[in-house]
Amino acid sequence: MGIRIFGAGLGLLAQVVASRFIGVEEYGHFAIVFVWLLLLGHLGTAGTSQLLYKLLAQYLETGQLVLAAGLLRFCMLMTLLASGLIAGLGIAAVLSGFLPLDPDFVPLAVVTLFAVPLLAFQDFLEAIARGLDRPTLGIGPAYLLRHLAIIAGLVGLLLVGQIATSLTVVALVIVGLVASMATQYALLRSHLRAAIGGTVPRYRSRDWLRTTMPLAAVDFAEVLYFNADVIILGLLVPPEQVAFYFAASRLTQILAYVPYGVSAATAQKYAALGAANRRNDLQTLISKSALLASVLAAIAALALSLLAGPLLELFGSGYEQARELVPVLCLGMVVACLLGPGEDVLNMLGEERLCAVAFVIALVANVAAAFVLIPVIGPVGAAIAVVLGFAVRGVMLSLFAYRRLGLVLPALGTLFAKSKGLQT
């Protein structure tokens, strides 16, 4: 959690430095390609990240080391193939001329697509760390070095009197990805060797493929869900408005580090407790996780809403007009925390298909609301659509978890269940 919060601060600083250094219009262009990088990079794992830390924890818990060794190789191959294919198809589409892109935008899009396999492989290494129950080794380099590369690179250019563009910032993102991947691998190598050693791998490729397909759908729906607002804004409003909204979303993105930090420490434990059939311990952990995430998110949301104006002014002149977006976007994250860790619980306990259904429904609600509201009320409509999507997703996940697994997800759901005499 501490690493995630510190990383959030570095990430915000990196965005502030970038926005001030390259200007509003260039920052708007960077925002558009950056969300596409996140979308395609996380999709490039083909769902194997969640499969990896779910099953790796189970296999190590039950002593099935041969399957753990096979799973690692299977997931690495899937990640390299899927991310390489996505990057290749994307570059071909951009260079073909069929897409309605400004010619000046093409080099930026191509360089961004080259970063897709790097981000996907970083997710693969992070999943190994979580499966080994060493989450700090996975998230530490990823959420520190990437931001430091942007800050150090831009400050260095400033000191030598050089200018920068959105392409420069993307190049620095790639430098940060390479540095963090190398660090992750160096930190994980000894732990992985101690856990598996020279075990001869055994494969269950068909079963793993059957499981990973809905997980890939969840990954795609989740990343698209978190970035659909910026993507749709990029289609409907000028780059300057995208830049203002993106700054507000990066500010409120700090809240996302709260549930993610909790997830990094607990998701693999849900899988292990479920495999051991320790239902009471599992429900207790879910309830404590939801309550902790909700309290921290609510406190952070209040602080960010009160300080929105001054914080947005750090990005540069004109950004303070996006302060009205911050409380709305914060509300969405608080709602998500209050409704509990549904994604982790369903995915770790074998109900990944239901999780995919919930995410797709929430995504449809989010996108539909965005296309209706943005033309009417602009960026505020995108923020309201985000809140609606969070609410739909949380309610669906909670219902599925209770009906299929008998688990109560919302932060205060356990108290309500006990008062009604329900069994969990």
CSV table of C-alpha atoms in Angstrom, one decimal:
chain,number,residue,atom,x,y,z
A,1,MET,CA,0.0,0.0,0.0
A,2,GLY,CA,2.8,2.4,0.9
A,3,ILE,CA,4.5,1.7,-2.4
A,4,ARG,CA,1.3,2.3,-4.3
A,5,ILE,CA,0.6,5.6,-2.5
A,6,PHE,CA,4.2,6.8,-3.0
A,7,GLY,CA,4.0,5.7,-6.6
A,8,ALA,CA,0.7,7.6,-7.0
A,9,GLY,CA,2.6,10.8,-5.8
A,10,LEU,CA,5.4,10.2,-8.3
A,11,GLY,CA,2.9,9.5,-11.1
A,12,LEU,CA,1.1,12.8,-10.4
A,13,LEU,CA,4.4,14.6,-10.3
A,14,ALA,CA,5.3,13.0,-13.6
A,15,GLN,CA,2.1,14.2,-15.2
A,16,VAL,CA,2.5,17.7,-13.8
A,17,VAL,CA,6.0,17.9,-15.2
A,18,ALA,CA,4.9,16.6,-18.6
A,19,SER,CA,1.9,18.9,-18.9
A,20,ARG,CA,3.9,22.0,-18.0
A,21,PHE,CA,6.8,21.0,-20.3
A,22,ILE,CA,5.0,20.1,-23.5
A,23,GLY,CA,1.9,22.3,-23.3
A,24,VAL,CA,-1.9,21.7,-23.3
A,25,GLU,CA,-2.3,20.5,-26.9
A,26,GLU,CA,0.6,18.1,-26.8
A,27,TYR,CA,-0.4,16.8,-23.4
A,28,GLY,CA,-3.9,16.1,-24.9
A,29,HIS,CA,-2.2,14.0,-27.6
A,30,PHE,CA,-0.1,12.2,-25.0
A,31,ALA,CA,-3.3,11.5,-23.0
A,32,ILE,CA,-4.9,9.8,-26.0
A,33,VAL,CA,-2.0,7.5,-26.9
A,34,PHE,CA,-1.3,6.8,-23.2
A,35,VAL,CA,-4.7,5.4,-22.6
A,36,TRP,CA,-4.4,3.3,-25.7
A,37,LEU,CA,-1.1,2.0,-24.5
A,38,LEU,CA,-2.7,1.0,-21.2
A,39,LEU,CA,-5.6,-0.7,-23.0
A,40,LEU,CA,-3.6,-2.7,-25.5
A,41,GLY,CA,-0.7,-3.4,-23.1
A,42,HIS,CA,-2.9,-5.0,-20.5
A,43,LEU,CA,-4.9,-6.8,-23.2
A,44,GLY,CA,-1.6,-8.1,-24.4
A,45,THR,CA,-1.4,-10.5,-21.5
A,46,ALA,CA,-4.4,-12.4,-23.0
A,47,GLY,CA,-5.8,-12.8,-19.5
A,48,THR,CA,-2.8,-14.8,-18.3
A,49,SER,CA,-1.8,-12.3,-15.5
A,50,GLN,CA,-4.8,-13.2,-13.4
A,51,LEU,CA,-4.5,-16.8,-14.3
A,52,LEU,CA,-0.9,-16.8,-13.2
A,53,TYR,CA,-1.2,-15.3,-9.8
A,54,LYS,CA,-4.4,-17.3,-9.1
A,55,LEU,CA,-3.1,-20.7,-10.1
A,56,LEU,CA,0.5,-20.2,-9.1
A,57,ALA,CA,-0.6,-19.5,-5.5
A,58,GLN,CA,-2.8,-22.6,-5.5
A,59,TYR,CA,-0.1,-24.9,-7.0
A,60,LEU,CA,2.5,-23.7,-4.5
A,61,GLU,CA,0.0,-24.1,-1.7
A,62,THR,CA,-0.8,-27.7,-2.7
A,63,GLY,CA,2.8,-28.7,-3.7
A,64,GLN,CA,2.1,-29.1,-7.4
A,65,LEU,CA,5.4,-27.7,-8.5
A,66,VAL,CA,5.4,-29.3,-11.9
A,67,LEU,CA,2.2,-27.6,-12.8
A,68,ALA,CA,3.6,-24.3,-11.4
A,69,ALA,CA,6.6,-24.6,-13.7
A,70,GLY,CA,4.5,-25.4,-16.7
A,71,LEU,CA,2.1,-22.5,-16.0
A,72,LEU,CA,4.9,-20.0,-15.9
A,73,ARG,CA,6.1,-21.0,-19.4
A,74,PHE,CA,2.6,-21.2,-20.8
A,75,CYS,CA,1.8,-17.7,-19.5
A,76,MET,CA,5.0,-16.2,-20.8
A,77,LEU,CA,4.5,-17.6,-24.3
A,78,MET,CA,0.9,-16.4,-24.4
A,79,THR,CA,1.9,-12.9,-23.3
A,80,LEU,CA,4.7,-12.6,-25.9
A,81,LEU,CA,2.5,-13.9,-28.7
A,82,ALA,CA,-0.6,-11.9,-27.9
A,83,SER,CA,1.2,-8.6,-27.2
A,84,GLY,CA,3.4,-9.0,-30.3
A,85,LEU,CA,0.4,-9.7,-32.5
A,86,ILE,CA,-1.5,-6.7,-31.0
A,87,ALA,CA,1.4,-4.4,-31.6
A,88,GLY,CA,2.0,-5.6,-35.1
A,89,LEU,CA,-1.6,-5.3,-36.2
A,90,GLY,CA,-1.8,-1.9,-34.6
A,91,ILE,CA,1.3,-0.6,-36.4
A,92,ALA,CA,0.0,-2.0,-39.7
A,93,ALA,CA,-3.3,-0.3,-39.2
A,94,VAL,CA,-1.7,3.0,-38.4
A,95,LEU,CA,0.7,2.9,-41.3
A,96,SER,CA,-1.9,1.7,-43.8
A,97,GLY,CA,-3.6,5.1,-44.0
A,98,PHE,CA,-7.1,3.7,-43.6
A,99,LEU,CA,-7.4,5.3,-40.1
A,100,PRO,CA,-8.5,9.0,-40.0
A,101,LEU,CA,-5.3,10.1,-38.3
A,102,ASP,CA,-3.4,13.4,-38.7
A,103,PRO,CA,-0.1,12.6,-40.4
A,104,ASP,CA,1.7,14.3,-37.6
A,105,PHE,CA,0.1,11.9,-35.2
A,106,VAL,CA,1.3,8.8,-36.9
A,107,PRO,CA,4.9,8.6,-35.5
A,108,LEU,CA,3.5,9.1,-32.0
A,109,ALA,CA,1.0,6.2,-32.5
A,110,VAL,CA,3.7,3.9,-33.9
A,111,VAL,CA,6.2,4.5,-31.1
A,112,THR,CA,3.4,4.0,-28.5
A,113,LEU,CA,2.5,0.6,-30.1
A,114,PHE,CA,6.1,-0.6,-29.9
A,115,ALA,CA,5.7,-0.2,-26.1
A,116,VAL,CA,2.7,-2.6,-25.9
A,117,PRO,CA,4.7,-5.8,-25.5
A,118,LEU,CA,6.9,-4.1,-22.8
A,119,LEU,CA,3.9,-3.2,-20.7
A,120,ALA,CA,2.4,-6.7,-21.2
A,121,PHE,CA,5.6,-8.4,-20.1
A,122,GLN,CA,5.8,-6.1,-17.1
A,123,ASP,CA,2.3,-7.3,-16.1
A,124,PHE,CA,3.6,-10.9,-16.5
A,125,LEU,CA,6.4,-10.3,-14.1
A,126,GLU,CA,4.1,-8.5,-11.6
A,127,ALA,CA,1.8,-11.5,-11.7
A,128,ILE,CA,4.7,-13.8,-10.8
A,129,ALA,CA,5.4,-11.6,-7.8
A,130,ARG,CA,1.8,-11.8,-6.6
A,131,GLY,CA,1.6,-15.5,-7.2
A,132,LEU,CA,4.7,-15.9,-5.0
A,133,ASP,CA,3.1,-13.6,-2.4
A,134,ARG,CA,5.8,-11.1,-3.0
A,135,PRO,CA,3.7,-8.3,-4.3
A,136,THR,CA,6.1,-5.5,-3.4
A,137,LEU,CA,8.7,-6.9,-5.7
A,138,GLY,CA,6.2,-6.7,-8.6
A,139,ILE,CA,4.6,-3.4,-8.0
A,140,GLY,CA,7.6,-1.5,-6.6
A,141,PRO,CA,9.7,-1.2,-9.8
A,142,ALA,CA,6.6,-0.8,-12.0
A,143,TYR,CA,5.1,2.1,-10.1
A,144,LEU,CA,8.3,3.9,-9.2
A,145,LEU,CA,10.8,3.6,-12.1
A,146,ARG,CA,8.3,4.3,-14.8
A,147,HIS,CA,7.4,7.7,-13.3
A,148,LEU,CA,10.9,8.5,-12.3
A,149,ALA,CA,12.0,8.0,-16.0
A,150,ILE,CA,9.6,10.7,-17.1
A,151,ILE,CA,10.5,13.1,-14.4
A,152,ALA,CA,14.3,12.7,-14.7
A,153,GLY,CA,14.2,12.7,-18.5
A,154,LEU,CA,12.1,15.9,-18.8
A,155,VAL,CA,14.0,17.7,-16.1
A,156,GLY,CA,17.3,16.7,-17.8
A,157,LEU,CA,16.0,18.2,-21.1
A,158,LEU,CA,15.0,21.3,-19.4
A,159,LEU,CA,18.4,21.8,-17.8
A,160,VAL,CA,20.2,21.5,-21.1
A,161,GLY,CA,17.7,23.8,-22.8
A,162,GLN,CA,16.0,21.2,-25.1
A,163,ILE,CA,12.3,21.2,-26.0
A,164,ALA,CA,10.0,18.1,-25.7
A,165,THR,CA,6.8,16.9,-27.3
A,166,SER,CA,4.3,14.1,-26.6
A,167,LEU,CA,6.6,11.8,-28.5
A,168,THR,CA,9.4,12.6,-26.1
A,169,VAL,CA,7.3,11.7,-23.1
A,170,VAL,CA,6.3,8.4,-24.7
A,171,ALA,CA,10.0,7.6,-25.4
A,172,LEU,CA,10.6,8.2,-21.7
A,173,VAL,CA,7.8,5.9,-20.8
A,174,ILE,CA,9.5,3.2,-22.8
A,175,VAL,CA,12.8,3.8,-21.0
A,176,GLY,CA,10.9,3.5,-17.7
A,177,LEU,CA,9.3,0.2,-18.8
A,178,VAL,CA,12.7,-1.3,-19.7
A,179,ALA,CA,14.3,-0.2,-16.5
A,180,SER,CA,11.4,-1.5,-14.3
A,181,MET,CA,11.3,-4.9,-16.1
A,182,ALA,CA,15.0,-5.4,-15.6
A,183,THR,CA,14.7,-4.6,-11.9
A,184,GLN,CA,11.6,-6.8,-11.5
A,185,TYR,CA,13.4,-9.8,-13.0
A,186,ALA,CA,16.5,-9.3,-10.9
A,187,LEU,CA,14.4,-9.1,-7.7
A,188,LEU,CA,12.2,-12.1,-8.5
A,189,ARG,CA,14.8,-14.5,-9.9
A,190,SER,CA,16.0,-15.9,-6.6
A,191,HIS,CA,12.5,-16.2,-5.1
A,192,LEU,CA,11.3,-18.0,-8.2
A,193,ARG,CA,14.3,-20.4,-8.1
A,194,ALA,CA,13.7,-21.2,-4.4
A,195,ALA,CA,10.0,-21.9,-5.0
A,196,ILE,CA,10.3,-24.0,-8.2
A,197,GLY,CA,14.0,-24.6,-8.8
A,198,GLY,CA,14.7,-26.9,-11.7
A,199,THR,CA,11.3,-28.6,-11.7
A,200,VAL,CA,10.4,-30.3,-15.0
A,201,PRO,CA,7.2,-28.6,-16.2
A,202,ARG,CA,3.9,-30.3,-16.8
A,203,TYR,CA,1.2,-28.6,-18.8
A,204,ARG,CA,-2.6,-28.3,-18.7
A,205,SER,CA,-2.8,-26.0,-21.7
A,206,ARG,CA,-6.4,-26.8,-22.6
A,207,ASP,CA,-7.7,-26.1,-19.1
A,208,TRP,CA,-5.6,-23.0,-18.8
A,209,LEU,CA,-6.8,-21.7,-22.2
A,210,ARG,CA,-10.4,-22.4,-21.2
A,211,THR,CA,-9.9,-20.3,-18.0
A,212,THR,CA,-7.9,-17.5,-19.5
A,213,MET,CA,-10.3,-16.5,-22.2
A,214,PRO,CA,-12.9,-15.1,-19.9
A,215,LEU,CA,-10.1,-13.6,-17.8
A,216,ALA,CA,-8.9,-11.8,-21.0
A,217,ALA,CA,-12.4,-10.5,-21.5
A,218,VAL,CA,-12.4,-9.2,-18.0
A,219,ASP,CA,-9.0,-7.6,-18.5
A,220,PHE,CA,-10.1,-5.9,-21.7
A,221,ALA,CA,-13.4,-4.7,-20.2
A,222,GLU,CA,-11.7,-3.5,-17.1
A,223,VAL,CA,-9.0,-1.5,-18.8
A,224,LEU,CA,-11.4,-0.2,-21.5
A,225,TYR,CA,-13.8,0.7,-18.7
A,226,PHE,CA,-11.1,2.7,-16.8
A,227,ASN,CA,-10.1,4.5,-20.0
A,228,ALA,CA,-13.2,4.7,-22.1
A,229,ASP,CA,-14.0,8.2,-20.9
A,230,VAL,CA,-10.7,9.6,-22.3
A,231,ILE,CA,-11.0,7.6,-25.5
A,232,ILE,CA,-14.6,8.8,-26.2
A,233,LEU,CA,-13.6,12.4,-25.2
A,234,GLY,CA,-10.8,12.1,-27.8
A,235,LEU,CA,-13.4,11.4,-30.4
A,236,LEU,CA,-15.9,14.2,-29.4
A,237,VAL,CA,-14.0,17.1,-28.0
A,238,PRO,CA,-10.8,19.1,-28.8
A,239,PRO,CA,-7.4,18.0,-27.4
A,240,GLU,CA,-7.3,20.8,-24.9
A,241,GLN,CA,-10.5,19.5,-23.2
A,242,VAL,CA,-9.1,16.0,-23.2
A,243,ALA,CA,-6.0,17.4,-21.5
A,244,PHE,CA,-8.0,19.1,-18.8
A,245,TYR,CA,-10.1,16.0,-18.2
A,246,PHE,CA,-7.0,13.7,-18.2
A,247,ALA,CA,-5.4,15.9,-15.6
A,248,ALA,CA,-8.4,15.6,-13.3
A,249,SER,CA,-8.6,11.8,-13.9
A,250,ARG,CA,-4.9,11.4,-13.1
A,251,LEU,CA,-5.4,13.3,-9.9
A,252,THR,CA,-8.3,11.1,-8.8
A,253,GLN,CA,-6.5,8.1,-10.1
A,254,ILE,CA,-4.6,8.3,-6.8
A,255,LEU,CA,-7.7,6.7,-5.2
A,256,ALA,CA,-7.3,3.6,-7.5
A,257,TYR,CA,-4.1,2.8,-5.7
A,258,VAL,CA,-6.0,2.1,-2.5
A,259,PRO,CA,-8.1,-0.9,-3.8
A,260,TYR,CA,-5.2,-2.0,-6.0
A,261,GLY,CA,-2.8,-2.0,-3.0
A,262,VAL,CA,-5.3,-4.0,-1.0
A,263,SER,CA,-5.7,-6.4,-4.0
A,264,ALA,CA,-2.0,-6.9,-4.4
A,265,ALA,CA,-1.8,-8.2,-0.8
A,266,THR,CA,-5.1,-10.2,-0.8
A,267,ALA,CA,-6.1,-11.6,-4.2
A,268,GLN,CA,-3.7,-14.5,-4.1
A,269,LYS,CA,-4.8,-15.2,-0.5
A,270,TYR,CA,-8.4,-15.5,-1.7
A,271,ALA,CA,-7.3,-18.3,-4.0
A,272,ALA,CA,-5.2,-20.0,-1.3
A,273,LEU,CA,-8.0,-19.8,1.3
A,274,GLY,CA,-10.6,-21.0,-1.2
A,275,ALA,CA,-8.4,-24.0,-2.2
A,276,ALA,CA,-8.0,-24.9,1.5
A,277,ASN,CA,-11.8,-24.5,2.0
A,278,ARG,CA,-11.3,-22.1,4.8
A,279,ARG,CA,-14.6,-20.3,4.3
A,280,ASN,CA,-14.8,-18.3,7.5
A,281,ASP,CA,-11.3,-17.0,7.1
A,282,LEU,CA,-12.1,-16.1,3.5
A,283,GLN,CA,-15.2,-14.1,4.4
A,284,THR,CA,-13.3,-12.3,7.2
A,285,LEU,CA,-10.5,-11.3,4.9
A,286,ILE,CA,-13.0,-10.1,2.2
A,287,SER,CA,-14.9,-8.0,4.8
A,288,LYS,CA,-11.7,-6.5,6.3
A,289,SER,CA,-10.3,-5.7,2.8
A,290,ALA,CA,-13.5,-4.0,1.7
A,291,LEU,CA,-13.8,-1.9,4.9
A,292,LEU,CA,-10.1,-0.9,4.8
A,293,ALA,CA,-10.3,0.1,1.1
A,294,SER,CA,-13.5,2.1,1.7
A,295,VAL,CA,-12.3,4.1,4.7
A,296,LEU,CA,-9.0,5.0,3.0
A,297,ALA,CA,-10.7,5.9,-0.3
A,298,ALA,CA,-13.3,8.1,1.4
A,299,ILE,CA,-10.6,10.0,3.4
A,300,ALA,CA,-8.5,10.5,0.2
A,301,ALA,CA,-11.6,11.5,-1.8
A,302,LEU,CA,-12.5,14.2,0.6
A,303,ALA,CA,-9.0,15.6,0.7
A,304,LEU,CA,-8.7,15.5,-3.1
A,305,SER,CA,-12.0,17.2,-3.6
A,306,LEU,CA,-11.1,20.1,-1.2
A,307,LEU,CA,-7.7,20.5,-2.8
A,308,ALA,CA,-8.7,20.0,-6.4
A,309,GLY,CA,-8.3,23.6,-7.5
A,310,PRO,CA,-4.7,24.2,-6.2
A,311,LEU,CA,-3.6,20.7,-7.3
A,312,LEU,CA,-4.9,21.1,-10.9
A,313,GLU,CA,-3.2,24.5,-11.1
A,314,LEU,CA,0.1,22.6,-10.8
A,315,PHE,CA,-0.5,21.2,-14.3
A,316,GLY,CA,-0.5,24.7,-15.8
A,317,SER,CA,-2.7,27.6,-16.7
A,318,GLY,CA,-6.4,26.8,-17.4
A,319,TYR,CA,-6.4,23.3,-15.7
A,320,GLU,CA,-8.2,24.6,-12.7
A,321,GLN,CA,-11.4,24.7,-14.7
A,322,ALA,CA,-11.5,20.9,-14.4
A,323,ARG,CA,-11.9,21.0,-10.6
A,324,GLU,CA,-15.6,20.3,-10.8
A,325,LEU,CA,-14.8,16.9,-12.3
A,326,VAL,CA,-12.7,15.8,-9.3
A,327,PRO,CA,-15.5,15.2,-6.7
A,328,VAL,CA,-17.6,13.2,-9.3
A,329,LEU,CA,-14.7,11.0,-10.3
A,330,CYS,CA,-13.8,10.5,-6.6
A,331,LEU,CA,-17.3,9.4,-5.9
A,332,GLY,CA,-17.0,6.6,-8.5
A,333,MET,CA,-14.0,5.1,-6.8
A,334,VAL,CA,-15.5,5.3,-3.3
A,335,VAL,CA,-18.6,3.5,-4.6
A,336,ALA,CA,-16.4,0.8,-6.1
A,337,CYS,CA,-14.6,0.3,-2.8
A,338,LEU,CA,-17.9,0.2,-0.8
A,339,LEU,CA,-19.3,-2.6,-3.0
A,340,GLY,CA,-16.3,-4.8,-2.2
A,341,PRO,CA,-13.5,-6.7,-4.1
A,342,GLY,CA,-15.8,-8.5,-6.5
A,343,GLU,CA,-13.3,-8.9,-9.3
A,344,ASP,CA,-10.7,-10.5,-7.2
A,345,VAL,CA,-13.1,-12.8,-5.3
A,346,LEU,CA,-14.9,-14.1,-8.5
A,347,ASN,CA,-11.7,-14.5,-10.5
A,348,MET,CA,-9.7,-16.2,-7.7
A,349,LEU,CA,-12.6,-18.6,-6.8
A,350,GLY,CA,-13.3,-19.9,-10.3
A,351,GLU,CA,-16.2,-17.6,-11.3
A,352,GLU,CA,-14.3,-15.6,-13.9
A,353,ARG,CA,-17.0,-16.0,-16.5
A,354,LEU,CA,-19.5,-14.2,-14.2
A,355,CYS,CA,-16.9,-11.6,-13.6
A,356,ALA,CA,-16.6,-11.1,-17.3
A,357,VAL,CA,-20.3,-10.7,-17.6
A,358,ALA,CA,-20.5,-8.1,-14.9
A,359,PHE,CA,-17.6,-6.1,-16.5
A,360,VAL,CA,-19.2,-6.2,-19.9
A,361,ILE,CA,-22.5,-5.0,-18.6
A,362,ALA,CA,-20.9,-2.2,-16.7
A,363,LEU,CA,-18.8,-1.2,-19.7
A,364,VAL,CA,-21.9,-1.0,-21.9
A,365,ALA,CA,-23.6,1.2,-19.3
A,366,ASN,CA,-20.5,3.4,-19.1
A,367,VAL,CA,-20.0,3.8,-22.8
A,368,ALA,CA,-23.7,4.3,-23.6
A,369,ALA,CA,-23.9,7.0,-20.9
A,370,ALA,CA,-20.8,8.7,-22.1
A,371,PHE,CA,-22.0,9.0,-25.7
A,372,VAL,CA,-25.3,10.4,-24.5
A,373,LEU,CA,-24.0,12.8,-21.8
A,374,ILE,CA,-20.7,14.1,-23.3
A,375,PRO,CA,-22.4,15.9,-26.3
A,376,VAL,CA,-24.8,17.6,-23.8
A,377,ILE,CA,-22.7,18.5,-20.8
A,378,GLY,CA,-19.1,17.8,-22.0
A,379,PRO,CA,-16.5,16.3,-19.8
A,380,VAL,CA,-18.8,16.3,-16.8
A,381,GLY,CA,-20.9,13.8,-18.7
A,382,ALA,CA,-17.9,11.5,-19.0
A,383,ALA,CA,-17.3,11.7,-15.2
A,384,ILE,CA,-21.0,10.9,-14.5
A,385,ALA,CA,-20.8,7.9,-16.9
A,386,VAL,CA,-17.8,6.6,-14.9
A,387,VAL,CA,-19.7,6.7,-11.6
A,388,LEU,CA,-22.7,4.9,-13.2
A,389,GLY,CA,-20.4,2.2,-14.5
A,390,PHE,CA,-18.8,1.7,-11.1
A,391,ALA,CA,-22.2,1.3,-9.5
A,392,VAL,CA,-23.4,-1.2,-12.0
A,393,ARG,CA,-20.2,-3.2,-11.9
A,394,GLY,CA,-20.1,-3.4,-8.1
A,395,VAL,CA,-23.8,-4.4,-7.7
A,396,MET,CA,-23.5,-7.1,-10.3
A,397,LEU,CA,-20.3,-8.5,-8.8
A,398,SER,CA,-21.8,-8.5,-5.3
A,399,LEU,CA,-24.9,-10.3,-6.5
A,400,PHE,CA,-23.0,-12.9,-8.4
A,401,ALA,CA,-20.6,-13.6,-5.4
A,402,TYR,CA,-23.5,-14.0,-3.0
A,403,ARG,CA,-25.6,-16.2,-5.2
A,404,ARG,CA,-22.8,-18.5,-6.5
A,405,LEU,CA,-20.3,-18.5,-3.6
A,406,GLY,CA,-22.4,-17.4,-0.6
A,407,LEU,CA,-19.9,-14.6,0.1
A,408,VAL,CA,-20.9,-11.1,1.1
A,409,LEU,CA,-18.7,-8.4,-0.6
A,410,PRO,CA,-19.8,-4.9,0.4
A,411,ALA,CA,-17.9,-3.2,3.2
A,412,LEU,CA,-20.9,-3.2,5.5
A,413,GLY,CA,-22.6,-6.3,4.0
A,414,THR,CA,-21.3,-8.7,6.7
A,415,LEU,CA,-23.0,-6.7,9.5
A,416,PHE,CA,-26.3,-6.6,7.5
A,417,ALA,CA,-26.1,-10.3,6.8
A,418,LYS,CA,-25.6,-11.1,10.5
A,419,SER,CA,-28.5,-8.8,11.5
A,420,LYS,CA,-30.7,-10.7,9.1
A,421,GLY,CA,-29.5,-14.1,10.3
A,422,LEU,CA,-28.0,-15.0,6.9
A,423,GLN,CA,-25.3,-17.6,6.6
A,424,THR,CA,-22.1,-16.7,4.7
